[in-house]
Coordinates of C-alpha atoms and ligand atoms in Angstrom, one line a residue:
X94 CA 8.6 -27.9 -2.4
X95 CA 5.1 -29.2 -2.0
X96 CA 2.6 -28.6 0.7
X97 CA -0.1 -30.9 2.5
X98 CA -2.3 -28.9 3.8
X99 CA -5.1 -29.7 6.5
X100 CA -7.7 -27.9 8.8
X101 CA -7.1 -29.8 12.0
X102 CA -10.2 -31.2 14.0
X103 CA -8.3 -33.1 16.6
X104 CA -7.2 -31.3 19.8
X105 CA -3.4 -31.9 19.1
X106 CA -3.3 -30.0 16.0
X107 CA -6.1 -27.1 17.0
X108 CA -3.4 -24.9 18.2
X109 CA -2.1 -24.6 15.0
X110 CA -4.7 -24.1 13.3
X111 CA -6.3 -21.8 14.8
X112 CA -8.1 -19.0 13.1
X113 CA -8.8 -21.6 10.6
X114 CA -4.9 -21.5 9.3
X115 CA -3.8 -24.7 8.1
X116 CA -1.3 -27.1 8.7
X117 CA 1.0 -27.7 6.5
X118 CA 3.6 -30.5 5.8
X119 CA 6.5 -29.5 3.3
X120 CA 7.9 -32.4 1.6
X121 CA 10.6 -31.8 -1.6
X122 CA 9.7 -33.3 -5.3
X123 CA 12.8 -35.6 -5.5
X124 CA 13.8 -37.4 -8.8
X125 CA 14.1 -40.7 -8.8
X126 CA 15.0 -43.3 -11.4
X127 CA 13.8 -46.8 -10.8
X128 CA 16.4 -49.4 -12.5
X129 CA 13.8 -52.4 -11.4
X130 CA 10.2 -52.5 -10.4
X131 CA 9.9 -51.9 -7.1
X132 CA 13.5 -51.4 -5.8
X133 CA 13.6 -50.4 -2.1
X134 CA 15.9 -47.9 -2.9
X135 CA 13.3 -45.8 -5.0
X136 CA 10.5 -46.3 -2.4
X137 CA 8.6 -43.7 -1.6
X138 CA 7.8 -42.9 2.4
X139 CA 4.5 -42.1 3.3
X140 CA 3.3 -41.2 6.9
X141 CA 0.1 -41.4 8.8
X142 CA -1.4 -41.0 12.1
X143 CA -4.7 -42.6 12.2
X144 CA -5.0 -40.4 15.5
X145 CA -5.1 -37.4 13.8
X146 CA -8.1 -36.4 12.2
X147 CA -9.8 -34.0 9.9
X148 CA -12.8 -32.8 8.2
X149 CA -15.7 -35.2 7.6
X150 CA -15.0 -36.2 3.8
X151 CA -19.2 -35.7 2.7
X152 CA -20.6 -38.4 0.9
X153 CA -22.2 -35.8 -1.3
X154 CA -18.6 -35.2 -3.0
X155 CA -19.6 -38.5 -4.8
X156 CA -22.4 -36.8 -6.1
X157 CA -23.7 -37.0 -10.2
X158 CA -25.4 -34.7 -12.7
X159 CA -27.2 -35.9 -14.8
X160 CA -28.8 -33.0 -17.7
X161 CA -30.8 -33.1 -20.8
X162 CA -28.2 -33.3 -23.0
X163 CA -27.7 -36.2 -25.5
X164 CA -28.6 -39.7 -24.2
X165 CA -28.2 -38.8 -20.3
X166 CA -31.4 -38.6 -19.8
X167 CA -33.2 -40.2 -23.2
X168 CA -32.0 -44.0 -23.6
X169 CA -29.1 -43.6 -20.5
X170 CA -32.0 -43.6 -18.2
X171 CA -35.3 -43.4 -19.5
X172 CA -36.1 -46.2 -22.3
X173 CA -39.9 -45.5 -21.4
X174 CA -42.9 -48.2 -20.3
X175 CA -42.5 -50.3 -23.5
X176 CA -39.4 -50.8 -24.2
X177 CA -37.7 -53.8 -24.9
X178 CA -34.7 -52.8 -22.6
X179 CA -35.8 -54.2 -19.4
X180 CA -37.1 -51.2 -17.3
X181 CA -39.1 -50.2 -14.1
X182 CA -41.6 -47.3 -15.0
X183 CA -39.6 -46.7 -18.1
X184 CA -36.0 -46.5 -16.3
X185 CA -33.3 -48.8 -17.3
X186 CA -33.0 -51.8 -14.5
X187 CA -29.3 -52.2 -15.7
X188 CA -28.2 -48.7 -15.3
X189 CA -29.9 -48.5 -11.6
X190 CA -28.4 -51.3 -10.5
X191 CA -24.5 -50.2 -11.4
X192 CA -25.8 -46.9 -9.5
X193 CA -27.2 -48.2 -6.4
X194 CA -23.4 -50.5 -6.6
X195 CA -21.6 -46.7 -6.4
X196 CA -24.5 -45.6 -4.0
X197 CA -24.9 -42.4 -5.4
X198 CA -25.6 -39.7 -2.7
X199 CA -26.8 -37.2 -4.9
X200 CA -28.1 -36.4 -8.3
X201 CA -28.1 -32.6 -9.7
X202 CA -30.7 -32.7 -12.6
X203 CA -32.1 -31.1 -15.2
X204 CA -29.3 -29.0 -15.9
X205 CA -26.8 -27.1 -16.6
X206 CA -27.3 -24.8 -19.4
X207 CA -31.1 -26.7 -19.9
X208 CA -31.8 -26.4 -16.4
X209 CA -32.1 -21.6 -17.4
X210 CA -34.9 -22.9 -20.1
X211 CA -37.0 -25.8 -18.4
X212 CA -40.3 -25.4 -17.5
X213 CA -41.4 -27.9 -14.7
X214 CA -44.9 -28.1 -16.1
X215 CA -44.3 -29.6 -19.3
X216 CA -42.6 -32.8 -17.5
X217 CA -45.6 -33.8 -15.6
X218 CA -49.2 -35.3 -15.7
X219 CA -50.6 -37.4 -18.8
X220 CA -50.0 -35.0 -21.9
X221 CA -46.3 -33.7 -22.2
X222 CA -45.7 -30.3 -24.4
X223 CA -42.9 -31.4 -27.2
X224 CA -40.4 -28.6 -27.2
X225 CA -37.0 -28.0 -28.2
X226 CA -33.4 -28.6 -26.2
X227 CA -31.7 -25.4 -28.2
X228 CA -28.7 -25.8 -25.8
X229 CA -27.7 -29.3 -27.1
X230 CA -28.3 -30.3 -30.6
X231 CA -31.6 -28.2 -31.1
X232 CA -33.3 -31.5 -31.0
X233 CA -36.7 -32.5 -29.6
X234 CA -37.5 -32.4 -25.8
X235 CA -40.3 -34.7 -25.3
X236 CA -40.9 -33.9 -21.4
X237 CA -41.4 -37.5 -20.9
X238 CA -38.7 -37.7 -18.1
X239 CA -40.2 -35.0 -16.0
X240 CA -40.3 -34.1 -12.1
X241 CA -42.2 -37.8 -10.7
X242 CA -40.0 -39.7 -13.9
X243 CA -36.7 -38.2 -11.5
X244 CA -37.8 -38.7 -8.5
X245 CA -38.5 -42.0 -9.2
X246 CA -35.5 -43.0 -10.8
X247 CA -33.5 -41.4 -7.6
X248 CA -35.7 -43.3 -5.4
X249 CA -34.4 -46.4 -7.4
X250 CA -31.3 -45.5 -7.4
X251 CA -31.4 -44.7 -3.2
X252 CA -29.8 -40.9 -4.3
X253 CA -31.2 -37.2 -3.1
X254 CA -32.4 -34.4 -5.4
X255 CA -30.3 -31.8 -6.2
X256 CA -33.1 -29.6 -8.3
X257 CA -31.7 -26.4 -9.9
X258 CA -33.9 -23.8 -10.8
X259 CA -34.7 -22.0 -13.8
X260 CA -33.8 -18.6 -13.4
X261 CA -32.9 -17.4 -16.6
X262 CA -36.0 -17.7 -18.2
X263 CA -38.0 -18.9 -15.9
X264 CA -40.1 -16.6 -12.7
X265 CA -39.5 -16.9 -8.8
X266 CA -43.8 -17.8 -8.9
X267 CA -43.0 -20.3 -11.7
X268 CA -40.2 -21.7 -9.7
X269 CA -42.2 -21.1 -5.7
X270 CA -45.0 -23.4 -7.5
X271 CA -42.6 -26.2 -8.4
X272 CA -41.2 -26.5 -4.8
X273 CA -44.8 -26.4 -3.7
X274 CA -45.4 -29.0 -6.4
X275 CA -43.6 -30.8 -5.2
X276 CA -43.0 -30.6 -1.5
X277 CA -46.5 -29.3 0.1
X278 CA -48.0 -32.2 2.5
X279 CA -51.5 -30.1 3.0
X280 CA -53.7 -30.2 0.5
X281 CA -53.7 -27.6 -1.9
X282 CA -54.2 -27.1 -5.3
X283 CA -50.2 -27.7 -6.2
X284 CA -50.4 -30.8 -4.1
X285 CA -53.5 -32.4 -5.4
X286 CA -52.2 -32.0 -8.7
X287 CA -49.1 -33.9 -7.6
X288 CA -51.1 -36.5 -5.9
X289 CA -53.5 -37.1 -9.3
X290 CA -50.3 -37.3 -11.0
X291 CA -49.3 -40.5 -9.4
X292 CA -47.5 -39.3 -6.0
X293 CA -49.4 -37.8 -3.1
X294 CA -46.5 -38.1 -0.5
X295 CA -44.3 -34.7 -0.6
X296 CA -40.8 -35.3 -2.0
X297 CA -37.8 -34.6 -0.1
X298 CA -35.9 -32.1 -1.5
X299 CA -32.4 -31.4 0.2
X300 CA -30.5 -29.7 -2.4
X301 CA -31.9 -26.8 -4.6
X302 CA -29.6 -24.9 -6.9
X303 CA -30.7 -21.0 -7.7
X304 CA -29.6 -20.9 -11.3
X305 CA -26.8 -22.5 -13.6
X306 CA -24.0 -20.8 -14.9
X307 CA -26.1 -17.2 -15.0
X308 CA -22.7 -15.1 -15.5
X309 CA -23.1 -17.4 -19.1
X310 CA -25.4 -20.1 -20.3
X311 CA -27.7 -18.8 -17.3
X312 CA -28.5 -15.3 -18.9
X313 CA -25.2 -13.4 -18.7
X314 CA -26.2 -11.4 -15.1
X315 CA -23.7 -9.4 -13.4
X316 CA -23.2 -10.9 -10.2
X317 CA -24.9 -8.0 -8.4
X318 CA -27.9 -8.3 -11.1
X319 CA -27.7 -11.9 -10.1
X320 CA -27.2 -11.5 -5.8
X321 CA -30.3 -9.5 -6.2
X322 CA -32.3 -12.5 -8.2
X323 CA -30.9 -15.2 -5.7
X324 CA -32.3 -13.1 -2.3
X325 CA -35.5 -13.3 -4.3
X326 CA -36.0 -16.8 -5.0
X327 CA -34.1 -17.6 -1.2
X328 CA -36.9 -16.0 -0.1
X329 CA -39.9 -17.1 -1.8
X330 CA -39.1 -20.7 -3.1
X331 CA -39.8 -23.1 -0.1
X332 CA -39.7 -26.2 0.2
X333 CA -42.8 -27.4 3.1
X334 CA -41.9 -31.0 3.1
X335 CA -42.9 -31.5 6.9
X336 CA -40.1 -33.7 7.7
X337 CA -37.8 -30.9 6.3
X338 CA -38.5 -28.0 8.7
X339 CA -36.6 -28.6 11.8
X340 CA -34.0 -31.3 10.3
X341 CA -32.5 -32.0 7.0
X342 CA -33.9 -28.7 6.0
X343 CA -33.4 -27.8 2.4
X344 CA -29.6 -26.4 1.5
X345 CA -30.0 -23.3 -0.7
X346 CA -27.1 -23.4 -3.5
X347 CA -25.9 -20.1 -5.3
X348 CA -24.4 -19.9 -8.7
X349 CA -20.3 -19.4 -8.3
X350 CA -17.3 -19.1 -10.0
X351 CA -16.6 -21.0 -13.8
X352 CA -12.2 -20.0 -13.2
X353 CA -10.0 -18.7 -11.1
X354 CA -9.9 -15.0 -13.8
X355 CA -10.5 -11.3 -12.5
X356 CA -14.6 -12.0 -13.6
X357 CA -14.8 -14.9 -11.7
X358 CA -13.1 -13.8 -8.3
X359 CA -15.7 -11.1 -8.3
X360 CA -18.4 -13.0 -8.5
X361 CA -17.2 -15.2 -5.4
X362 CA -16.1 -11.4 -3.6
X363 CA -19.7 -10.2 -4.4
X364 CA -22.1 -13.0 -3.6
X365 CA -19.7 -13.8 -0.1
X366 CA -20.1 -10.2 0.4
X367 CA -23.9 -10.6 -0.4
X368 CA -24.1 -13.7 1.8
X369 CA -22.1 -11.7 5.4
X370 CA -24.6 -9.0 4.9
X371 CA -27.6 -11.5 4.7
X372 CA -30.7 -10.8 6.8
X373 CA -33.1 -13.1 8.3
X374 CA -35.7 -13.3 5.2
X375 CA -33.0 -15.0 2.9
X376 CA -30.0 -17.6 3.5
X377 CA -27.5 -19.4 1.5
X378 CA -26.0 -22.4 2.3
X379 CA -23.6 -23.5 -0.8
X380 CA -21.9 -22.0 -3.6
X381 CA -21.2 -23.7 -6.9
X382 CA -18.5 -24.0 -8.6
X383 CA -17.8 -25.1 -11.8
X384 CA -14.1 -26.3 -13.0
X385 CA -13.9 -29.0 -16.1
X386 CA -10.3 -30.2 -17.5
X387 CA -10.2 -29.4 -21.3
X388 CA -6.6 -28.5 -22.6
X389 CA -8.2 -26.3 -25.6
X390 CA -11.8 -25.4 -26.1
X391 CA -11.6 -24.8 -29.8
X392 CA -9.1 -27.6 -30.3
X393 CA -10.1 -30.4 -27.8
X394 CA -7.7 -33.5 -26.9
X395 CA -9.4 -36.6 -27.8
X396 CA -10.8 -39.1 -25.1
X397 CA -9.3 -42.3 -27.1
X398 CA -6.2 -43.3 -29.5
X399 CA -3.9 -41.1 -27.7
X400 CA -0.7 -41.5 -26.0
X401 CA 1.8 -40.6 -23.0
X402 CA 2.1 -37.0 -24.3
X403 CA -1.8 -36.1 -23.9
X404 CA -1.5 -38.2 -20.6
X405 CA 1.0 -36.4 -18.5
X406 CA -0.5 -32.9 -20.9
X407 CA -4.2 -33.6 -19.6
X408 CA -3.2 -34.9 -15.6
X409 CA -1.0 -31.8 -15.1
X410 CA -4.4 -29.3 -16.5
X411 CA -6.8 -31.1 -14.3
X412 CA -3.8 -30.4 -10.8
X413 CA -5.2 -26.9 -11.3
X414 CA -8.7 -27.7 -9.5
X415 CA -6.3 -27.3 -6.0
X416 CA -5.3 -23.8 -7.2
X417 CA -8.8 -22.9 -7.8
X418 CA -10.2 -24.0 -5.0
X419 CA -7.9 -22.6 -2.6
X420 CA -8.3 -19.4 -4.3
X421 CA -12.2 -19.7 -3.9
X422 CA -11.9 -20.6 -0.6
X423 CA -9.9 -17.6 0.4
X424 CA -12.0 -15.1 -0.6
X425 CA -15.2 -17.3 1.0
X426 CA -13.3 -17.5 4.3
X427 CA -13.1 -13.4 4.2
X428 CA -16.8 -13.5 4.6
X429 CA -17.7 -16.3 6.2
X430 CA -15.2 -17.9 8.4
X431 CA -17.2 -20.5 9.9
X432 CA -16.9 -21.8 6.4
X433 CA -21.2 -22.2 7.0
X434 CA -21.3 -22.0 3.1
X435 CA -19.9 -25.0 1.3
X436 CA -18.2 -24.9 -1.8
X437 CA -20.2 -27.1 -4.2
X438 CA -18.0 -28.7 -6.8
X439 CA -20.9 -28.9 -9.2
X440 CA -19.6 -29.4 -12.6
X441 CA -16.6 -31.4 -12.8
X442 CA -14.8 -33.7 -14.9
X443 CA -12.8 -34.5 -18.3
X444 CA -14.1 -32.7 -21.2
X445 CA -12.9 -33.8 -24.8
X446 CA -13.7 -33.2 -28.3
X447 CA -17.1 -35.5 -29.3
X448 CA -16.7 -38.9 -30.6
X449 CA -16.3 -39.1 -34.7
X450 CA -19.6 -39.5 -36.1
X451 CA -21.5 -38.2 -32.9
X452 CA -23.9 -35.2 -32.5
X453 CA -21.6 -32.4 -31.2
X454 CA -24.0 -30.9 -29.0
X455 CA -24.6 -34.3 -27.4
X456 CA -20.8 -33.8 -25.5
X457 CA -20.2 -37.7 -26.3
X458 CA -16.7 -39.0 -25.5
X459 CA -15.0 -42.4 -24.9
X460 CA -13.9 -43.1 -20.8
X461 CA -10.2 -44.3 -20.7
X462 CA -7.8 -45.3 -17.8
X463 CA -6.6 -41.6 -17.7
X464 CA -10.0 -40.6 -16.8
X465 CA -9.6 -43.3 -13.6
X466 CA -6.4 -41.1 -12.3
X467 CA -7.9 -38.1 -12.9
X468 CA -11.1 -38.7 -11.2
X469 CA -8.6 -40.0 -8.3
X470 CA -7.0 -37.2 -8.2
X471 CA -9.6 -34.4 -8.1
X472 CA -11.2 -36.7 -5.5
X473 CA -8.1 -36.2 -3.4
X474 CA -7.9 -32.7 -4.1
X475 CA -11.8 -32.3 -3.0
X476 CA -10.8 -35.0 0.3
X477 CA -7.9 -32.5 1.2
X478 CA -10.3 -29.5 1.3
X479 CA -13.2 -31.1 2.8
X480 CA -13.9 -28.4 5.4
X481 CA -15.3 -25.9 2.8
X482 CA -16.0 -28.5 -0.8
X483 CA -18.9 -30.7 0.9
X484 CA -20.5 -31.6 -2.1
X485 CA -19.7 -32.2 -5.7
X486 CA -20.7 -33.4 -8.7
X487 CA -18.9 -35.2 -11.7
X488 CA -20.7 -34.5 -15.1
X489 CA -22.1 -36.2 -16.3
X490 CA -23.4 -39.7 -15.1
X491 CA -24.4 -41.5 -18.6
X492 CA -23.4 -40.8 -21.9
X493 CA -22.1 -37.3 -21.7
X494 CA -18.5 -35.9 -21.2
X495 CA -17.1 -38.6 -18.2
X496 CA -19.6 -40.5 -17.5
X497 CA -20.3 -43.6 -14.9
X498 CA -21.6 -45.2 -17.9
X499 CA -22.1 -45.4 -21.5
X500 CA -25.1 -47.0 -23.4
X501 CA -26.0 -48.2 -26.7
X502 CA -29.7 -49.3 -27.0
X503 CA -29.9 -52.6 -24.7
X504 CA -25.8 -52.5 -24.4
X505 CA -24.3 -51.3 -21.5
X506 CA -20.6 -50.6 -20.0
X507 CA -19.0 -49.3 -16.7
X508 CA -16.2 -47.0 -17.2
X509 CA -13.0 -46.1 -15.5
X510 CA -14.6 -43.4 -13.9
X511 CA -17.2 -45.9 -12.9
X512 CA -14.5 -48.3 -11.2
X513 CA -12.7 -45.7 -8.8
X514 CA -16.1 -44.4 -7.6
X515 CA -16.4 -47.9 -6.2
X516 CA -13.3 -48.0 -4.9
X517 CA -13.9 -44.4 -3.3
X518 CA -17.4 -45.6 -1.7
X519 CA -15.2 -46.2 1.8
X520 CA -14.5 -42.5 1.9
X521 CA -18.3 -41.4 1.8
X522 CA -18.6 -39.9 5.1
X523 CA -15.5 -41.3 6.6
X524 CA -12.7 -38.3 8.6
X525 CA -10.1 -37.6 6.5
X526 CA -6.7 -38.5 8.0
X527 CA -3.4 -36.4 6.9
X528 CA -0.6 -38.0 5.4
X529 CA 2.9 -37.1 4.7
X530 CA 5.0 -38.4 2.2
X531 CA 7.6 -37.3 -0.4
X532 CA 5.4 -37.7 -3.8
X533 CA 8.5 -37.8 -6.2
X534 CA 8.5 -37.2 -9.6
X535 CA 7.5 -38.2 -12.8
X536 CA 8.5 -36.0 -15.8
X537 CA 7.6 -36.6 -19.8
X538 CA 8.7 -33.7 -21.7
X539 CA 8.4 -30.6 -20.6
X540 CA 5.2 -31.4 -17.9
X541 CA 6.5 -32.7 -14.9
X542 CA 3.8 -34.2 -12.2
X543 CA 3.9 -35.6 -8.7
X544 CA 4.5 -39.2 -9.3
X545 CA 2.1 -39.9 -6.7
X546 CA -0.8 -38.8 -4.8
X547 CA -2.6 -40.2 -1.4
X548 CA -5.3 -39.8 0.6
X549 CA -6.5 -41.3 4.0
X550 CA -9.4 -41.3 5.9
X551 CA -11.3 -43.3 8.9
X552 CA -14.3 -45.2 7.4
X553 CA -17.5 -45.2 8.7
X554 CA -16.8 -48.8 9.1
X555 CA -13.5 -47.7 11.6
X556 CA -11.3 -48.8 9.3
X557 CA -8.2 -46.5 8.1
X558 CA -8.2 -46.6 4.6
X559 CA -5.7 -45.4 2.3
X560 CA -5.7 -44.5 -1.5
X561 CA -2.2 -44.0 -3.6
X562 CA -2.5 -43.4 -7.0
X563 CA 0.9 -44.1 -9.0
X564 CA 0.8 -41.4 -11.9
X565 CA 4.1 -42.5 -13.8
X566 CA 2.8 -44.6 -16.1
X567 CA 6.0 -46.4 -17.4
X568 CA 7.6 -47.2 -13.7
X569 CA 6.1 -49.4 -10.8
X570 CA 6.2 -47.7 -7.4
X571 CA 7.0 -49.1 -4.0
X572 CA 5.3 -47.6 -1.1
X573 CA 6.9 -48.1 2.8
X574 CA 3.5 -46.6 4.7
X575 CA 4.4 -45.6 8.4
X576 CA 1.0 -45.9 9.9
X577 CA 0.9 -44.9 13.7
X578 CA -2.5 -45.1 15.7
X579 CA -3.4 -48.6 14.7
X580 CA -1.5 -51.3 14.3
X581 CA -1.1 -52.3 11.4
X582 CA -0.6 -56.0 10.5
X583 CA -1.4 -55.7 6.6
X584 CA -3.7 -54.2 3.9
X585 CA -6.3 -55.4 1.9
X586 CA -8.0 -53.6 -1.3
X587 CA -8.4 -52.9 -5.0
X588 CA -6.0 -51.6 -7.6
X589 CA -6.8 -50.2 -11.1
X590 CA -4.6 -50.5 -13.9
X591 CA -4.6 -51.3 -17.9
X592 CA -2.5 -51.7 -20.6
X593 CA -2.5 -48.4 -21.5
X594 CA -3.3 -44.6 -20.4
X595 CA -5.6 -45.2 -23.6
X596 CA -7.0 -48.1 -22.7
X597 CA -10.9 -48.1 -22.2
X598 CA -13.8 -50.6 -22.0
X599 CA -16.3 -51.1 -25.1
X600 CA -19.3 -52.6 -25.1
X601 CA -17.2 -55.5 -26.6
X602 CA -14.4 -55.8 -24.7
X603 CA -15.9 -54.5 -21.0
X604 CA -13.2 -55.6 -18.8
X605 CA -10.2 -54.1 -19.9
X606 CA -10.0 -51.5 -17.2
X607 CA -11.0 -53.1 -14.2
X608 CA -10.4 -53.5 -10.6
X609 CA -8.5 -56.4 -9.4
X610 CA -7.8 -57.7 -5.4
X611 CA -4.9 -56.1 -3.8
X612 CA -3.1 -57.1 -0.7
X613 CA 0.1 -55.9 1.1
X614 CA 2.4 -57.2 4.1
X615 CA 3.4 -55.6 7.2
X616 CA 6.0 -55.4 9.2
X617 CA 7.2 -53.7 12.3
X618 CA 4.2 -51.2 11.9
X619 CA 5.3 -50.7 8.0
X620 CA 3.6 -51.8 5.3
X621 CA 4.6 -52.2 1.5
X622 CA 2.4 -51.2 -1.0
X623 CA 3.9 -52.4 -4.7
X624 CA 1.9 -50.1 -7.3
X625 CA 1.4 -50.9 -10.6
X626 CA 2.2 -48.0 -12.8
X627 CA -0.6 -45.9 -13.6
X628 CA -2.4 -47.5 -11.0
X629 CA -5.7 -46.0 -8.3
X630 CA -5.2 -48.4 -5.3
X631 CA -7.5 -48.2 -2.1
X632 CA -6.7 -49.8 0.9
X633 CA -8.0 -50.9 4.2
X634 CA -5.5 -51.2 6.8
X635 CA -5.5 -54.6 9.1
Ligands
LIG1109 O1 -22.1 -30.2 -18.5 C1 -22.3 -29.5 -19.7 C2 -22.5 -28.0 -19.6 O2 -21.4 -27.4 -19.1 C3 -23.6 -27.6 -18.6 O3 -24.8 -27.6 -19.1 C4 -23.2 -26.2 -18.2 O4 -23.6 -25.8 -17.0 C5 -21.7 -26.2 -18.4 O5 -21.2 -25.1 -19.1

């Protein structure tokens, strides 16, 4: 038996789910056996009622990271003033424009682990200190792509800041005069700096994380040492931005849990605990959490030349993010029922050993089909739980674990990944819409998955879209959607498929995995979706 589950918005189902329960639809794993591609007799039934809607799906679950780590930052964004590589102010024009495409909402920057070691002030004004990046290759830091270098490549790029803070090493004055840096609109010494530095507007800055990883990379606290540090730095880092004061004030964002262990359900019991006991001097408004799909750190799968075994392996680890979540969420709703804090998917993503003859510590890895289905997936997963995960973040955007994009000097691809971003862009800020259906299954080996997965939401643009990803990668699926709410007269789209789970695009061969036009028939209120195998297909209904 599998579940659905949804926190209901609309009138008919708040009965239900009241006291924040959710509604569940039960629908039994069947096994199937198609003998042709597409035969009725294996289709699989999928309900939805465009008239029942849930939580907003946030555009900020689209959101990037992009750290100082390998070429992310150096040569996957910043080529500098005189490069060849055509640039504006030293970032890549190619890159920004396949960003704006995916219109980024968000980008979480300078780290991760880097973010516990950087010092804002050697990233900005006309001399840069040279220091080391000891997380990631021990290689030079040259402080070149500073705090105006990323705020002007996320003004390009038409994203928000997501700054995190240096806590580990860093001060709560070191990190109060950055915010002042660069937020304060009257004119003091901070902002006059910032101003003779090229920018004497205040930035907006929405989104500031307190701290990376800080049970780990981020200085090993205890989460009580580390409740304690985060009341501090709510308190004294502001942000004075006058346009952030009475709206889009500034969304304070604690360090969470890495797992779903003992350790890691006690940090989420002890800051939630922190946060219902909070007093008017400090707030919190997200916590992080960080959940990568790796099937053995000290043996990792490889991202290319592999086959159906690693597939079905690699899809079935990365079905845990659900589990973890829910288990997250439980403990948050304990303490705040409102669900005022957000869970903040911050670190997410496919993480594999490094590419032969690449640094190690730059986390470089090739971007195949079976990163497409994943990211489908966990983009379900985060769509289904949208009342509490409002924002999260894939890591990493360029050139480190699965990325948007990969670079090489003036080369450039677009990944998997890449594609079914684009194809997701309809469900930034759109209401998700529950659907029922029995998903089937798909067995290889011993790991046996849902054979498919779906999602649906009403777009912005009014529309009722739908997404089905088809896991099975050897057999075609036929989907018999009953919508009800609209009527539907047909349904028009993209679909993402390949040869192969393995297959990816090179700088040679780009197109490989692509999206392609997609179209279905209806009738009597039904439509037919034929999916490819191994297939992400998003749909708008007509
Ligand atoms: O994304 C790479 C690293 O993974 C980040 O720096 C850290 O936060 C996490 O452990």
């Amino acid at each position: 038996m599998a579940l659905i589950c949804m926190r209901a918005k609309s009138p008919r189902l708040a009965n239900a789910a009241r006291h924040g329960a959710p509604i569940c639809f039960g629908f039994v794993l069947l096994s199937l056996t198609l003998v042709a591609p597409f035969a009725s007799a294996q289709a699989i039934q999928l309900s939805v009622d465009a008239s029942m809607t849930g939580a907003r799906i946030d555009r900020n679950l689209f959101g990037q990271f992009a750290e100082h780590l390998g070429h992310g930052i150096y040569e996957g964004i910043w080529v500098g003033r005189d490069s060849s590589i055509p640039n504006t102010r030293g970032i890549r024009k190619d890159v920004v424009d396949a960003l704006k495409a995916i219109r980024v909402p968000n980008v979480r920057w300078p780290g991760g682990c880097f973010a516990d070691e950087y010092h804002w002030r050697n990233g900005i004004g006309p001399q840069r200190a040279v220091t080391l990046n000891p997380n990631w290759g021990g290689v030079i830091e040259p402080n070149t792509f500073g705090t105006h270098e990323f705020m002007d490549f996320i003004a390009q790029i038409e994203a928000e800041a997501y700054v995190s803070l240096n806590v580990g090493s860093g001060t709560p004055r070191e990190a109060a005069d950055w915010l002042e840096y660069l937020t304060a609109a009257q004119p003091t010494n901070l902002a006059k700096e910032r101003a003779a530095n090229g920018h004497a507007a205040p930035y907006k800055v929405p989104y500031l994380g307190i701290g990376n990883e800080s049970w780990d990379c981020g200085g090993n606290m205890t989460p009580e040492y580390y409740l304690s540090q985060f009341k501090i730095y709510s308190r004294f880092v502001r942000n004075y931005n006058p346009a952030q004061q009475e709206h889009d004030k500034m969304l304070r964002i604690a360090v969470g849990p890495g797992g779903g262990e003992v350790r890691w359900t006690d940090w989420t019991e002890t800051i939630m605990k922190g946060y219902q006991q909070h007093t008017w001097s400090w707030d919190m408004d997200g916590l992080s959490m960080h959940n990568y799909t790796v099937m053995n750190w000290q043996d990792k799968f490889k991202s290319e030349g592999f086959g159906e075994t690693e597939y079905a392996q690699f899809l079935k680890e990365t079905l845990k993010m659900d589990d973890l979540i829910a288990k997250h969420s439980a403990i948050m709703d304990k303490y705040d029922p409102e669900k005022k804090v957000a869970l903040v998917v911050d670190e997410w993503g496919s993480w594999y050993a490094p590419l032969p003859g690449s640094n190690p510590g730059f986390l470089l890895q090739q971007n195949s089909l079976r990163d497409a289905v994943l990211a489908a997936l966990n983009l379900n997963i985060f769509a289904r739980h949208a009342d509490r995960v409002r924002m999260a973040n894939i890591a990493q955007m360029i050139n480190v674990l699965q990325a948007m994009i990969l670079t090489d000097k003036e080369k450039m691809v677009l990944t998997p990944t890449y594609y079914v971003f684009k194809m997701y862009l309809p469900f930034q800020d759109s209401t998700f819409v529950p659907v029922t259906f029995d998903a089937g299954k798909y067995t290889h080996g011993d790991v046996t998955l849902p054979r498919v997965d779906a999602i649906a939401a009403k777009g912005a643009d009014g529309k009722l879209w739908i997404e089905v990803t088809n896991v099975d990668p050897n057999q075609a699926v036929e989907v018999q959607v009953n919508v009800a709410g609209v009527s539907a007269k047909g349904a028009v789209g993209e679909t993402l498929t390949a040869p192969k789970v393995d297959s990816v695009n090179t700088f040679d061969a780009p197109k490989t995995v692509v999206t392609k036009a997609f179209s279905a028939k209806a009738s009597g209120g039904k439509l037919t979706l034929k999916l490819e195998p191994k297939s992400v297909t998003v749909v708008a209904v007509e």
